């Protein structure tokens, strides 16, 4: 019998059956993608596994027509290897010619997590944005904005907040509840703002109409459904249906979803080599057997082994990865050896990333939609 699992924007737990999620949410599996996509590890290995209305994005790419990738993250806690899955997609879509809009969800963090706008600003500028840039984001055709300060251009800012307000007319309480599990005025505001995030690239003030794809973790689908439904109901605007893609969660070290508030669960992109080694050796859930003899005899289970799972995100070479899989399963490769392979891989990646991130710190302003003076300074 399948384990019980939960995937909502406010809770992710249990062993997730993605096939079942596709059915329950009414998503479409991502299949038959062109080579530009399957050259990318995340698409080739089905880390990005499902979509809604993605055909129009594929068509735009094929016909070399403009399209937008829009997504966002709450700047809370450390930026970890789970967040990197979204950031890697940003850079990928940019390389395909997309215009990018990236929301720093500081208003959402304020309402859903009780985090002040100043703290969100600090975390975004110190942790998130430098990592986006280090993961390959270019300043051209890219706008990073704070929900609390959309644009230095009043016409654009007004259009974004006007849209948020106009959409309110078409939402129901039960729809809000589906997004946050409970209804409070603040959470309603945040849900409407996220709908405005996803839809505003289509407004004329932002160069629309244009097709938009929103890559998200699967827990965010209720937000997509809300935005799509509001868009279909409004008479004040004409929107083309949002496209979205869904990626798997990077498991936490002990299983479950990676959480930045739990040291034993996450590998942060700021962790040093010693910390990574310690965390992987100490906390990474192993699919190996209890003794070397039993392991040699019966083999390990790579499908539940967290070190192996991480390698599927970081080892580019399919042949090597398959060898690790086969050798681990046959018992030839021990748990400690597999962990050592992962530690070396992660630390090589992080050493390079950390160099790039330090260089990126001087370039943050090239990406921001509104300069510093637009950010709220008051205490909350
Ligand atoms: N709700 C998202 C999160 O929890 C953040 C977010 C805000 C977002 N606006 C968005 C995601 C627009 C995708 C598109 O991290």
PDB file of N, CA and C in Angstrom, residues 34-75:
ATOM      1  N   UNK A  34      11.685  18.879 -26.931  1.00  0.00           N
ATOM      2  CA  UNK A  34      12.780  19.032 -27.899  1.00  0.00           C
ATOM      3  C   UNK A  34      14.154  18.938 -27.229  1.00  0.00           C
ATOM      4  N   UNK A  35      15.183  18.765 -28.043  1.00  0.00           N
ATOM      5  CA  UNK A  35      16.520  18.504 -27.537  1.00  0.00           C
ATOM      6  C   UNK A  35      17.049  19.598 -26.614  1.00  0.00           C
ATOM      7  N   UNK A  36      16.724  20.848 -26.928  1.00  0.00           N
ATOM      8  CA  UNK A  36      17.202  21.950 -26.075  1.00  0.00           C
ATOM      9  C   UNK A  36      16.819  21.689 -24.618  1.00  0.00           C
ATOM     10  N   UNK A  37      15.683  21.045 -24.406  1.00  0.00           N
ATOM     11  CA  UNK A  37      15.242  20.745 -23.045  1.00  0.00           C
ATOM     12  C   UNK A  37      15.933  19.508 -22.476  1.00  0.00           C
ATOM     13  N   UNK A  38      15.965  18.456 -23.282  1.00  0.00           N
ATOM     14  CA  UNK A  38      16.505  17.212 -22.725  1.00  0.00           C
ATOM     15  C   UNK A  38      18.030  17.285 -22.553  1.00  0.00           C
ATOM     16  N   UNK A  39      18.676  18.285 -23.167  1.00  0.00           N
ATOM     17  CA  UNK A  39      20.093  18.526 -22.882  1.00  0.00           C
ATOM     18  C   UNK A  39      20.276  18.988 -21.446  1.00  0.00           C
ATOM     19  N   UNK A  40      19.210  19.511 -20.875  1.00  0.00           N
ATOM     20  CA  UNK A  40      19.263  20.010 -19.499  1.00  0.00           C
ATOM     21  C   UNK A  40      18.899  18.880 -18.536  1.00  0.00           C
ATOM     22  N   UNK A  41      19.788  18.679 -17.590  1.00  0.00           N
ATOM     23  CA  UNK A  41      19.629  17.594 -16.607  1.00  0.00           C
ATOM     24  C   UNK A  41      18.240  17.568 -15.962  1.00  0.00           C
ATOM     25  N   UNK A  42      17.719  18.725 -15.603  1.00  0.00           N
ATOM     26  CA  UNK A  42      16.451  18.772 -14.864  1.00  0.00           C
ATOM     27  C   UNK A  42      15.283  18.240 -15.685  1.00  0.00           C
ATOM     28  N   UNK A  43      15.312  18.501 -16.991  1.00  0.00           N
ATOM     29  CA  UNK A  43      14.239  18.014 -17.851  1.00  0.00           C
ATOM     30  C   UNK A  43      14.500  16.564 -18.265  1.00  0.00           C
ATOM     31  N   UNK A  44      15.767  16.266 -18.570  1.00  0.00           N
ATOM     32  CA  UNK A  44      16.110  14.913 -19.009  1.00  0.00           C
ATOM     33  C   UNK A  44      15.781  13.886 -17.926  1.00  0.00           C
ATOM     34  N   UNK A  45      16.048  14.242 -16.670  1.00  0.00           N
ATOM     35  CA  UNK A  45      15.822  13.284 -15.579  1.00  0.00           C
ATOM     36  C   UNK A  45      14.444  13.438 -14.948  1.00  0.00           C
ATOM     37  N   UNK A  46      13.577  14.210 -15.603  1.00  0.00           N
ATOM     38  CA  UNK A  46      12.190  14.368 -15.118  1.00  0.00           C
ATOM     39  C   UNK A  46      12.126  14.978 -13.731  1.00  0.00           C
ATOM     40  N   UNK A  47      13.107  15.809 -13.399  1.00  0.00           N
ATOM     41  CA  UNK A  47      12.995  16.600 -12.178  1.00  0.00           C
ATOM     42  C   UNK A  47      11.886  17.623 -12.387  1.00  0.00           C
ATOM     43  N   UNK A  48      11.815  18.139 -13.618  1.00  0.00           N
ATOM     44  CA  UNK A  48      10.640  18.908 -14.035  1.00  0.00           C
ATOM     45  C   UNK A  48       9.789  17.899 -14.783  1.00  0.00           C
ATOM     46  N   UNK A  49       8.656  17.524 -14.196  1.00  0.00           N
ATOM     47  CA  UNK A  49       7.987  16.314 -14.686  1.00  0.00           C
ATOM     48  C   UNK A  49       6.589  16.529 -15.240  1.00  0.00           C
ATOM     49  N   UNK A  50       5.989  17.684 -14.986  1.00  0.00           N
ATOM     50  CA  UNK A  50       4.597  17.864 -15.426  1.00  0.00           C
ATOM     51  C   UNK A  50       4.342  19.326 -15.780  1.00  0.00           C
ATOM     52  N   UNK A  51       3.204  19.578 -16.398  1.00  0.00           N
ATOM     53  CA  UNK A  51       2.898  20.951 -16.835  1.00  0.00           C
ATOM     54  C   UNK A  51       1.403  21.182 -16.966  1.00  0.00           C
ATOM     55  N   UNK A  52       1.065  22.449 -17.141  1.00  0.00           N
ATOM     56  CA  UNK A  52      -0.235  22.850 -17.652  1.00  0.00           C
ATOM     57  C   UNK A  52       0.027  23.792 -18.830  1.00  0.00           C
ATOM     58  N   UNK A  53      -0.633  23.548 -19.933  1.00  0.00           N
ATOM     59  CA  UNK A  53      -0.590  24.451 -21.098  1.00  0.00           C
ATOM     60  C   UNK A  53       0.801  24.882 -21.544  1.00  0.00           C
ATOM     61  N   UNK A  54       1.735  23.962 -21.530  1.00  0.00           N
ATOM     62  CA  UNK A  54       3.111  24.294 -21.886  1.00  0.00           C
ATOM     63  C   UNK A  54       3.314  24.362 -23.409  1.00  0.00           C
ATOM     64  N   UNK A  55       2.347  23.830 -24.184  1.00  0.00           N
ATOM     65  CA  UNK A  55       2.513  23.785 -25.645  1.00  0.00           C
ATOM     66  C   UNK A  55       2.773  25.165 -26.219  1.00  0.00           C
ATOM     67  N   UNK A  56       2.080  26.187 -25.644  1.00  0.00           N
ATOM     68  CA  UNK A  56       2.224  27.517 -26.244  1.00  0.00           C
ATOM     69  C   UNK A  56       3.618  28.081 -26.019  1.00  0.00           C
ATOM     70  N   UNK A  57       4.278  27.620 -24.973  1.00  0.00           N
ATOM     71  CA  UNK A  57       5.655  28.058 -24.730  1.00  0.00           C
ATOM     72  C   UNK A  57       6.590  27.355 -25.725  1.00  0.00           C
ATOM     73  N   UNK A  58       6.362  26.059 -25.918  1.00  0.00           N
ATOM     74  CA  UNK A  58       7.164  25.321 -26.897  1.00  0.00           C
ATOM     75  C   UNK A  58       6.999  25.929 -28.290  1.00  0.00           C
ATOM     76  N   UNK A  59       5.757  26.323 -28.601  1.00  0.00           N
ATOM     77  CA  UNK A  59       5.497  26.933 -29.917  1.00  0.00           C
ATOM     78  C   UNK A  59       6.244  28.261 -30.035  1.00  0.00           C
ATOM     79  N   UNK A  60       6.200  29.063 -28.981  1.00  0.00           N
ATOM     80  CA  UNK A  60       6.895  30.364 -29.020  1.00  0.00           C
ATOM     81  C   UNK A  60       8.395  30.162 -29.231  1.00  0.00           C
ATOM     82  N   UNK A  61       8.952  29.155 -28.554  1.00  0.00           N
ATOM     83  CA  UNK A  61      10.388  28.898 -28.689  1.00  0.00           C
ATOM     84  C   UNK A  61      10.703  28.477 -30.129  1.00  0.00           C
ATOM     85  N   UNK A  62       9.862  27.592 -30.652  1.00  0.00           N
ATOM     86  CA  UNK A  62      10.081  27.075 -32.001  1.00  0.00           C
ATOM     87  C   UNK A  62       9.989  28.194 -33.044  1.00  0.00           C
ATOM     88  N   UNK A  63       8.989  29.057 -32.867  1.00  0.00           N
ATOM     89  CA  UNK A  63       8.785  30.135 -33.850  1.00  0.00           C
ATOM     90  C   UNK A  63       9.590  31.380 -33.513  1.00  0.00           C
ATOM     91  N   UNK A  64      10.449  31.270 -32.541  1.00  0.00           N
ATOM     92  CA  UNK A  64      11.277  32.404 -32.087  1.00  0.00           C
ATOM     93  C   UNK A  64      10.449  33.640 -31.772  1.00  0.00           C
ATOM     94  N   UNK A  65       9.320  33.420 -31.124  1.00  0.00           N
ATOM     95  CA  UNK A  65       8.478  34.539 -30.685  1.00  0.00           C
ATOM     96  C   UNK A  65       8.775  34.823 -29.217  1.00  0.00           C
ATOM     97  N   UNK A  66       8.476  36.052 -28.770  1.00  0.00           N
ATOM     98  CA  UNK A  66       8.768  36.389 -27.371  1.00  0.00           C
ATOM     99  C   UNK A  66       7.950  35.558 -26.388  1.00  0.00           C
ATOM    100  N   UNK A  67       8.523  35.209 -25.270  1.00  0.00           N
ATOM    101  CA  UNK A  67       7.764  34.624 -24.164  1.00  0.00           C
ATOM    102  C   UNK A  67       8.435  35.015 -22.848  1.00  0.00           C
ATOM    103  N   UNK A  68       7.677  34.836 -21.779  1.00  0.00           N
ATOM    104  CA  UNK A  68       8.143  35.258 -20.456  1.00  0.00           C
ATOM    105  C   UNK A  68       8.217  34.061 -19.521  1.00  0.00           C
ATOM    106  N   UNK A  69       9.257  34.017 -18.698  1.00  0.00           N
ATOM    107  CA  UNK A  69       9.269  33.103 -17.564  1.00  0.00           C
ATOM    108  C   UNK A  69       9.130  33.936 -16.306  1.00  0.00           C
ATOM    109  N   UNK A  70       8.130  33.614 -15.506  1.00  0.00           N
ATOM    110  CA  UNK A  70       7.912  34.343 -14.266  1.00  0.00           C
ATOM    111  C   UNK A  70       7.897  33.368 -13.105  1.00  0.00           C
ATOM    112  N   UNK A  71       8.632  33.656 -12.050  1.00  0.00           N
ATOM    113  CA  UNK A  71       8.500  32.836 -10.855  1.00  0.00           C
ATOM    114  C   UNK A  71       8.915  33.654  -9.634  1.00  0.00           C
ATOM    115  N   UNK A  72       8.796  33.065  -8.458  1.00  0.00           N
ATOM    116  CA  UNK A  72       9.131  33.822  -7.256  1.00  0.00           C
ATOM    117  C   UNK A  72       9.491  32.909  -6.105  1.00  0.00           C
ATOM    118  N   UNK A  73      10.157  33.499  -5.121  1.00  0.00           N
ATOM    119  CA  UNK A  73      10.521  32.746  -3.918  1.00  0.00           C
ATOM    120  C   UNK A  73      10.359  33.645  -2.700  1.00  0.00           C
ATOM    121  N   UNK A  74       9.925  33.035  -1.607  1.00  0.00           N
ATOM    122  CA  UNK A  74       9.921  33.769  -0.339  1.00  0.00           C
ATOM    123  C   UNK A  74      11.347  33.790   0.199  1.00  0.00           C
ATOM    124  N   UNK A  75      11.871  34.964   0.530  1.00  0.00           N
ATOM    125  CA  UNK A  75      13.259  35.024   1.010  1.00  0.00           C
ATOM    126  C   UNK A  75      13.343  34.728   2.498  1.00  0.00           C
TER     127      UNK A  75
END
